Amino acid sequence: MSPARARTSLPAIIAAARELLEEGGLDAVSMVAVARRVGIRPPSLYKHVRDRGDLLAAVATAVALDLGDLVAAAAERAGPDPSERLRALAAAYRSFALATPRSAALLFAGATPGAEPTPAAQAEAARPVLETVRAIVGEERSLPAARVVTAFAYGFASMEAAGAFRFGGDVAEAYRLGVDVLLAGLEADVGR
Amino acid sequence: MSPARARTSLPAIIAAARELLEEGGLDAVSMVAVARRVGIRPPSLYKHVRDRGDLLAAVATAVALDLGDLVAAAAERAGPDPSERLRALAAAYRSFALATPRSAALLFAGATPGAEPTPAAQAEAARPVLETVRAIVGEERSLPAARVVTAFAYGFASMEAAGAFRFGGDVAEAYRLGVDVLLAGLEADVGR
DNA sequence: ACCTGAACACCGTTCAAGT
DNA sequence: ACCTGAACACCGTTCAAGT
């Protein structure tokens, strides 16, 4: 009779996977390791998750939602000026990518096919940028402009997190230069 | 006596791995699959390569060198004007990333730790951009400016290849907008 | 010098059986 | 309804033995 009481939960499983991801990279997120961390046996995981790809997609979704919150909060703190908000957004995104590089890599890179965040979660993560950019370039150009800003921030942070900037120099300053150059170009209506 | 004749070679192994990578993603680049494709048994691979990570790093290096050649050729064809060269570079990079997305993802994303290209290969791939940017902003600011341009192109192409731009709109035009905005900002000496 | 089969440890996943 | 042990297929890697 009495059905077996749940010894864990999907949120707990996702949290364990995120810890393992940051601690040891994607390879460390094995079904065996996740199961051990939440205190069950590997086969039981399949009652909560379809397969490993499904679990990784859930992790990516959770990361995207966290990033959206974090970036939105930074914009809020920056006050009403759109340019200042964009600078704050960009800085928050870079901090996130440097603090949790393996989670950040999971967001877009497509290195792990099938492990993309939900479209809804991606939209949620992109929204603060989209809204801020809209305040700068207007409704009509907001989508392409937001894509440009996002691509720069994502590309820069990914490369930095992966250690691609090995030739010395001030990396933080290069990032600020990029944001300023983009802001100047967008405010000057380049390409219109 | 007569030592066993080599039935394959490191270049052939790397080529097989690159084919498998584009055909089926990183997971498809198993030692078993690579061995089968070059006509030997898996254990023999270890006479040519330290382990799977070493093989992936060799693949990443080969990809970086190819990309450098391709991008340099595009700049050459574009003629002497630095702005035109930069536009051509950027377009070539995006083509490359869209044509071989999984190879491109391997280049920086750090999603596969230990599988980064050789520093020398990375420098080689970055050189055409660095030289073109130097002709625009001068020696002193060439390093940060090149980082900004590379980050944008890499980020945009990665996201596009991963299918991140799902909200419609003209993606190619957004890319051109980004390049133009960066060019305008760099030519106007923003941040100096 | 390079290739091979046998072997080991490890992982993802399925399934029948428990409560 | 969720958990378990047993089992299977598959992979990375090592090693002793072949030529």
Coordinates of C-alpha atoms (C1' of nucleotides) in Angstrom, one line a residue:
Chain A
M1 CA 0.0 0.0 0.0
S2 CA 1.8 3.1 1.3
P3 CA 3.6 4.5 -1.7
A4 CA 7.3 5.2 -1.3
R5 CA 7.7 8.7 0.2
A6 CA 9.7 11.1 -2.0
R7 CA 13.2 11.3 -0.7
T8 CA 14.1 14.3 -2.9
S9 CA 12.6 16.7 -5.4
L10 CA 13.2 18.2 -8.8
P11 CA 14.4 21.5 -7.4
A12 CA 16.8 19.7 -5.2
I13 CA 18.1 17.7 -8.1
I14 CA 18.6 20.8 -10.2
A15 CA 20.4 22.5 -7.4
A16 CA 22.7 19.5 -7.0
A17 CA 23.4 19.5 -10.7
R18 CA 24.3 23.2 -10.6
E19 CA 26.7 22.7 -7.8
L20 CA 28.4 19.8 -9.6
L21 CA 28.6 21.8 -12.8
E22 CA 30.4 24.7 -11.2
E23 CA 32.6 22.4 -9.1
G24 CA 33.8 20.1 -11.9
G25 CA 32.4 21.1 -15.3
L26 CA 29.8 19.3 -17.4
D27 CA 31.5 15.9 -17.1
A28 CA 31.1 16.1 -13.3
V29 CA 27.3 16.3 -13.8
S30 CA 26.8 12.5 -14.1
M31 CA 23.6 10.8 -13.1
V32 CA 25.6 8.9 -10.5
A33 CA 27.1 12.0 -8.9
V34 CA 23.7 13.9 -8.9
A35 CA 22.0 10.9 -7.4
R36 CA 24.6 10.5 -4.7
R37 CA 24.3 14.2 -3.8
V38 CA 20.6 14.1 -3.3
G39 CA 20.7 10.8 -1.5
I40 CA 19.0 8.4 -3.9
R41 CA 20.2 5.8 -6.4
P42 CA 20.7 6.7 -10.1
P43 CA 17.7 4.9 -11.5
S44 CA 15.4 6.9 -9.2
L45 CA 16.5 10.1 -11.0
Y46 CA 14.4 8.9 -14.0
K47 CA 11.2 9.4 -12.0
H48 CA 12.0 13.1 -11.9
V49 CA 13.8 13.7 -15.2
R50 CA 13.5 12.1 -18.6
D51 CA 17.3 11.7 -19.2
R52 CA 20.5 13.5 -18.6
G53 CA 19.9 16.0 -21.5
D54 CA 16.6 16.9 -19.9
L55 CA 18.3 17.5 -16.6
L56 CA 20.9 19.7 -18.2
A57 CA 18.2 21.7 -20.0
A58 CA 16.5 22.3 -16.7
V59 CA 19.7 23.5 -15.2
A60 CA 20.2 25.9 -18.2
T61 CA 16.7 27.2 -17.7
A62 CA 17.3 27.8 -14.0
V63 CA 20.5 29.6 -14.8
A64 CA 18.8 31.8 -17.4
L65 CA 16.1 32.8 -14.9
D66 CA 18.7 33.7 -12.2
L67 CA 20.7 35.7 -14.7
G68 CA 17.6 37.7 -15.7
D69 CA 16.8 38.5 -12.1
L70 CA 20.4 39.6 -11.4
V71 CA 20.7 41.8 -14.4
A72 CA 17.3 43.4 -13.9
A73 CA 18.2 44.2 -10.3
A74 CA 21.4 45.9 -11.4
A75 CA 19.5 48.0 -13.9
E76 CA 17.1 49.0 -11.2
R77 CA 19.9 50.1 -8.9
A78 CA 21.4 52.2 -11.7
G79 CA 18.5 54.6 -11.7
P80 CA 16.5 56.1 -14.6
D81 CA 19.2 57.1 -17.2
P82 CA 19.1 54.5 -20.0
S83 CA 22.8 54.8 -20.7
E84 CA 23.7 54.2 -17.1
R85 CA 21.3 51.3 -16.9
L86 CA 22.9 49.7 -19.9
R87 CA 26.4 50.1 -18.4
A88 CA 25.1 48.5 -15.2
L89 CA 23.4 45.7 -17.1
A90 CA 26.6 44.9 -19.0
A91 CA 28.7 45.0 -15.8
A92 CA 26.3 42.7 -14.0
Y93 CA 26.4 40.2 -16.9
R94 CA 30.1 40.1 -17.0
S95 CA 30.3 39.6 -13.2
F96 CA 27.8 36.7 -13.5
A97 CA 29.8 35.0 -16.3
L98 CA 33.1 35.4 -14.3
A99 CA 31.6 34.2 -11.1
T100 CA 29.9 31.1 -12.6
P101 CA 31.7 30.5 -15.9
R102 CA 30.5 27.0 -16.5
S103 CA 26.9 27.9 -15.9
A104 CA 27.3 30.9 -18.2
A105 CA 28.8 28.7 -20.9
L106 CA 25.7 26.5 -20.7
L107 CA 23.4 29.4 -21.6
F108 CA 23.9 29.7 -25.3
A109 CA 27.1 28.2 -26.5
G110 CA 25.3 25.3 -28.1
A111 CA 28.3 23.2 -27.1
T112 CA 25.7 21.0 -25.4
P113 CA 22.9 20.5 -27.9
G114 CA 19.6 19.8 -26.4
A115 CA 20.6 21.5 -23.2
E116 CA 19.3 25.0 -24.1
P117 CA 17.1 26.9 -21.7
T118 CA 13.4 27.1 -22.3
P119 CA 12.5 29.8 -24.9
A120 CA 10.5 31.5 -22.1
A121 CA 13.5 31.5 -19.8
Q122 CA 15.7 32.9 -22.6
A123 CA 13.1 35.6 -23.2
E124 CA 13.0 36.4 -19.5
A125 CA 16.8 36.7 -19.4
A126 CA 16.9 38.9 -22.4
R127 CA 14.1 41.3 -21.3
P128 CA 16.0 43.8 -19.2
V129 CA 18.5 44.4 -22.0
L130 CA 15.7 44.7 -24.6
E131 CA 13.8 47.3 -22.5
T132 CA 16.9 49.3 -21.7
V133 CA 18.0 49.4 -25.3
R134 CA 14.5 50.3 -26.4
A135 CA 14.7 53.5 -24.3
I136 CA 17.9 54.4 -26.2
V137 CA 17.2 53.6 -29.8
G138 CA 13.4 53.5 -29.9
E139 CA 10.9 50.8 -30.5
E140 CA 11.7 50.1 -34.1
R141 CA 15.4 49.3 -33.8
S142 CA 15.3 47.8 -30.4
L143 CA 15.5 44.2 -31.5
P144 CA 18.6 44.4 -33.6
A145 CA 20.3 46.8 -31.2
A146 CA 19.6 44.5 -28.3
R147 CA 21.0 41.6 -30.2
V148 CA 24.2 43.5 -30.9
V149 CA 24.6 44.5 -27.2
T150 CA 23.8 41.0 -26.0
A151 CA 26.2 39.4 -28.5
F152 CA 29.0 41.6 -27.4
A153 CA 28.5 41.1 -23.7
Y154 CA 28.0 37.3 -24.1
G155 CA 31.0 37.0 -26.5
F156 CA 33.3 39.0 -24.3
A157 CA 32.3 37.3 -21.1
S158 CA 32.6 33.8 -22.6
M159 CA 36.0 34.5 -24.1
E160 CA 37.2 36.0 -20.8
A161 CA 35.8 33.2 -18.7
A162 CA 37.5 30.7 -21.1
G163 CA 40.8 32.5 -20.7
A164 CA 41.0 33.7 -24.3
F165 CA 42.5 37.0 -23.5
R166 CA 46.0 36.0 -22.9
F167 CA 48.0 38.9 -24.3
G168 CA 48.0 41.0 -21.2
G169 CA 46.4 44.5 -21.1
D170 CA 43.5 45.6 -19.0
V171 CA 40.6 43.3 -19.8
A172 CA 38.0 45.2 -17.7
E173 CA 38.9 48.4 -19.6
A174 CA 38.5 46.7 -22.9
Y175 CA 35.0 45.7 -21.8
R176 CA 34.1 49.2 -20.8
L177 CA 35.5 50.5 -24.1
G178 CA 33.2 48.1 -25.9
V179 CA 30.1 49.2 -24.0
D180 CA 31.0 52.9 -24.6
V181 CA 31.6 52.3 -28.3
L182 CA 28.2 50.5 -28.7
L183 CA 26.4 53.2 -26.7
A184 CA 27.9 56.0 -28.7
G185 CA 27.1 54.3 -32.0
L186 CA 23.5 53.5 -30.9
E187 CA 22.9 57.0 -29.6
A188 CA 24.3 58.5 -32.8
D189 CA 21.8 56.4 -34.8
V190 CA 24.5 54.7 -36.8
G191 CA 22.9 52.5 -39.6
R192 CA 19.7 54.4 -39.7
Chain B
M1 CA 61.7 -7.6 -36.4
S2 CA 59.8 -5.5 -39.0
P3 CA 58.0 -2.9 -36.9
A4 CA 54.3 -2.6 -37.6
R5 CA 53.7 -0.2 -40.5
A6 CA 51.6 2.9 -39.5
R7 CA 48.1 2.3 -40.8
T8 CA 47.1 5.9 -40.2
S9 CA 48.6 9.3 -39.1
L10 CA 47.9 12.1 -36.7
P11 CA 46.6 14.4 -39.5
A12 CA 44.2 11.6 -40.6
I13 CA 43.0 11.1 -37.1
I14 CA 42.4 14.9 -36.6
A15 CA 40.5 15.0 -39.9
A16 CA 38.3 12.1 -38.9
A17 CA 37.5 13.7 -35.6
R18 CA 36.6 17.0 -37.3
E19 CA 34.2 15.2 -39.6
L20 CA 32.6 13.4 -36.7
L21 CA 32.3 16.6 -34.7
E22 CA 30.4 18.4 -37.5
E23 CA 28.3 15.4 -38.2
G24 CA 27.2 14.5 -34.7
G25 CA 28.5 17.0 -32.2
L26 CA 31.1 16.4 -29.5
D27 CA 29.5 13.2 -28.2
A28 CA 30.0 11.7 -31.6
V29 CA 33.8 12.2 -31.3
S30 CA 34.4 9.0 -29.4
M31 CA 37.6 7.2 -29.5
V32 CA 35.7 4.2 -30.9
A33 CA 34.2 6.2 -33.7
V34 CA 37.4 7.9 -34.6
A35 CA 39.3 4.6 -34.6
R36 CA 36.8 3.0 -36.8
R37 CA 36.9 5.9 -39.3
V38 CA 40.6 5.7 -39.7
G39 CA 40.6 1.9 -39.8
I40 CA 42.4 1.0 -36.6
R41 CA 41.3 -0.3 -33.2
P42 CA 40.7 2.2 -30.3
P43 CA 43.8 1.3 -28.2
S44 CA 46.0 2.1 -31.2
L45 CA 44.8 5.7 -31.1
Y46 CA 46.8 6.1 -27.9
K47 CA 50.0 5.8 -29.9
H48 CA 49.1 9.0 -31.7
V49 CA 47.3 11.0 -29.0
R50 CA 47.6 11.1 -25.2
D51 CA 43.9 10.9 -24.5
R52 CA 40.6 12.2 -25.8
G53 CA 41.1 15.6 -24.4
D54 CA 44.4 15.9 -26.2
L55 CA 42.7 14.9 -29.5
L56 CA 40.0 17.5 -29.0
A57 CA 42.7 20.2 -28.3
A58 CA 44.4 19.2 -31.6
V59 CA 41.1 19.5 -33.4
A60 CA 40.5 23.0 -31.8
T61 CA 44.0 24.0 -32.9
A62 CA 43.4 22.9 -36.5
V63 CA 40.1 24.7 -36.6
A64 CA 41.7 27.9 -35.3
L65 CA 44.4 27.8 -38.0
D66 CA 41.8 27.2 -40.7
L67 CA 39.7 30.1 -39.4
G68 CA 42.8 32.4 -39.4
D69 CA 43.5 31.5 -43.1
L70 CA 39.9 32.0 -44.2
V71 CA 39.6 35.4 -42.5
A72 CA 42.9 36.6 -43.7
A73 CA 42.0 35.7 -47.3
A74 CA 38.7 37.6 -47.0
A75 CA 40.5 40.7 -45.8
E76 CA 43.0 40.4 -48.6
R77 CA 40.2 40.3 -51.2
A78 CA 38.6 43.3 -49.7
G79 CA 41.4 45.6 -50.7
P80 CA 43.3 48.3 -48.8
D81 CA 40.6 50.3 -47.0
P82 CA 40.7 49.3 -43.3
S83 CA 36.9 49.7 -42.8
E84 CA 36.1 47.5 -45.8
R85 CA 38.6 45.0 -44.6
L86 CA 37.0 44.9 -41.2
R87 CA 33.6 44.4 -42.7
A88 CA 34.9 41.6 -44.8
L89 CA 36.7 39.9 -41.9
A90 CA 33.5 40.1 -39.8
A91 CA 31.4 38.6 -42.6
A92 CA 33.9 35.8 -43.2
Y93 CA 33.9 35.0 -39.5
R94 CA 30.1 34.7 -39.4
S95 CA 30.1 32.5 -42.5
F96 CA 32.6 30.2 -40.9
A97 CA 30.6 29.9 -37.7
L98 CA 27.4 29.2 -39.5
A99 CA 28.9 26.7 -41.9
T100 CA 30.7 24.7 -39.1
P101 CA 28.9 25.6 -35.9
R102 CA 30.2 22.8 -33.7
S103 CA 33.8 23.5 -34.7
A104 CA 33.3 27.2 -34.0
A105 CA 31.8 26.4 -30.6
L106 CA 35.0 24.4 -29.8
L107 CA 37.1 27.5 -30.4
F108 CA 36.6 29.5 -27.2
A109 CA 33.5 28.6 -25.4
G110 CA 35.4 26.7 -22.7
A111 CA 32.5 24.3 -22.5
T112 CA 35.1 21.7 -23.1
P113 CA 37.9 22.5 -20.7
G114 CA 41.3 21.3 -21.7
A115 CA 40.2 21.3 -25.4
E116 CA 41.4 24.9 -26.1
P117 CA 43.5 25.5 -29.2
T118 CA 47.2 26.1 -28.7
P119 CA 48.0 29.8 -27.7
A120 CA 50.0 30.0 -31.0
A121 CA 47.0 28.9 -33.0
Q122 CA 44.8 31.4 -31.2
A123 CA 47.2 34.2 -31.9
E124 CA 47.3 33.2 -35.5
A125 CA 43.5 33.2 -35.8
A126 CA 43.4 36.6 -34.1
R127 CA 46.1 38.3 -36.1
P128 CA 44.1 39.4 -39.1
V129 CA 41.6 41.2 -36.9
L130 CA 44.4 42.7 -34.8
E131 CA 46.2 44.1 -37.8
T132 CA 43.0 45.5 -39.4
V133 CA 41.9 47.2 -36.2
R134 CA 45.4 48.7 -35.7
A135 CA 45.0 50.4 -39.1
I136 CA 41.8 52.0 -37.8
V137 CA 42.5 53.0 -34.2
G138 CA 46.3 53.1 -34.1
E139 CA 48.9 51.0 -32.3
E140 CA 48.1 52.0 -28.7
R141 CA 44.4 51.1 -28.7
S142 CA 44.6 48.2 -31.1
L143 CA 44.5 45.4 -28.4
P144 CA 41.4 46.5 -26.6
A145 CA 39.7 47.5 -29.8
A146 CA 40.5 44.1 -31.4
R147 CA 39.1 42.4 -28.3
V148 CA 35.9 44.3 -28.6
V149 CA 35.5 43.4 -32.3
T150 CA 36.4 39.8 -31.8
A151 CA 34.0 39.5 -28.8
F152 CA 31.1 40.9 -30.8
A153 CA 31.7 38.7 -33.8
Y154 CA 32.3 35.6 -31.7
G155 CA 29.3 36.2 -29.5
F156 CA 27.0 37.0 -32.3
A157 CA 28.0 34.0 -34.4
S158 CA 27.9 31.6 -31.5
M159 CA 24.5 32.7 -30.5
E160 CA 23.2 32.6 -34.0
A161 CA 24.6 29.2 -34.6
A162 CA 23.1 28.0 -31.3
G163 CA 19.7 29.3 -32.5
A164 CA 19.5 31.9 -29.8
F165 CA 17.8 34.5 -32.0
R166 CA 14.3 33.2 -32.1
F167 CA 12.2 36.4 -32.1
G168 CA 12.2 36.9 -35.8
G169 CA 13.7 39.9 -37.5
D170 CA 16.6 40.1 -39.9
V171 CA 19.6 38.5 -38.2
A172 CA 22.1 39.3 -40.9
E173 CA 21.1 43.0 -40.8
A174 CA 21.5 43.0 -37.0
Y175 CA 25.1 41.7 -37.5
R176 CA 25.8 44.4 -40.1
L177 CA 24.4 47.0 -37.7
G178 CA 26.8 45.8 -35.0
V179 CA 29.8 46.0 -37.2
D180 CA 28.8 49.5 -38.4
V181 CA 28.2 50.7 -34.9
L182 CA 31.6 49.4 -33.8
L183 CA 33.3 50.9 -36.8
A184 CA 31.7 54.3 -36.2
G185 CA 32.6 54.2 -32.5
L186 CA 36.2 53.2 -33.1
E187 CA 36.7 55.7 -35.9
A188 CA 35.2 58.5 -33.7
D189 CA 37.8 57.6 -31.0
V190 CA 35.2 56.9 -28.4
G191 CA 36.7 56.3 -25.0
R192 CA 39.9 58.2 -25.7
Chain C
dA1 C1' 57.2 1.5 -34.0
dC2 C1' 52.7 0.7 -34.3
dC3 C1' 48.8 -2.5 -34.0
dT4 C1' 45.8 -5.9 -31.5
dG5 C1' 42.5 -8.5 -28.2
dA6 C1' 41.4 -8.8 -23.5
dA7 C1' 40.3 -6.6 -19.5
dC8 C1' 38.8 -2.9 -16.1
dA9 C1' 36.4 0.9 -14.3
dC10 C1' 32.7 3.8 -15.1
dC11 C1' 28.5 5.7 -16.9
dG12 C1' 23.5 6.2 -18.9
dT13 C1' 19.5 3.8 -19.0
dT14 C1' 15.9 0.0 -18.6
dC15 C1' 13.2 -3.1 -15.9
dA16 C1' 11.1 -6.0 -12.7
dA17 C1' 10.3 -5.9 -8.0
dG18 C1' 9.7 -3.7 -3.5
dT19 C1' 7.0 -0.5 -0.2
Chain D
dA1 C1' 4.2 7.2 -6.4
dC2 C1' 8.8 6.7 -5.8
dC3 C1' 12.8 3.9 -4.7
dT4 C1' 15.9 -0.2 -5.3
dG5 C1' 19.3 -3.9 -7.2
dA6 C1' 20.4 -6.3 -11.2
dA7 C1' 21.5 -6.0 -15.7
dC8 C1' 22.9 -4.2 -20.5
dA9 C1' 25.2 -1.6 -23.8
dC10 C1' 28.8 1.6 -24.4
dC11 C1' 33.0 4.2 -23.7
dG12 C1' 37.9 5.7 -22.2
dT13 C1' 42.0 3.7 -21.1
dT14 C1' 45.7 0.2 -19.8
dC15 C1' 48.5 -3.6 -20.7
dA16 C1' 50.8 -7.6 -22.3
dA17 C1' 51.6 -9.6 -26.6
dG18 C1' 52.1 -9.6 -31.6
dT19 C1' 54.7 -8.1 -36.0

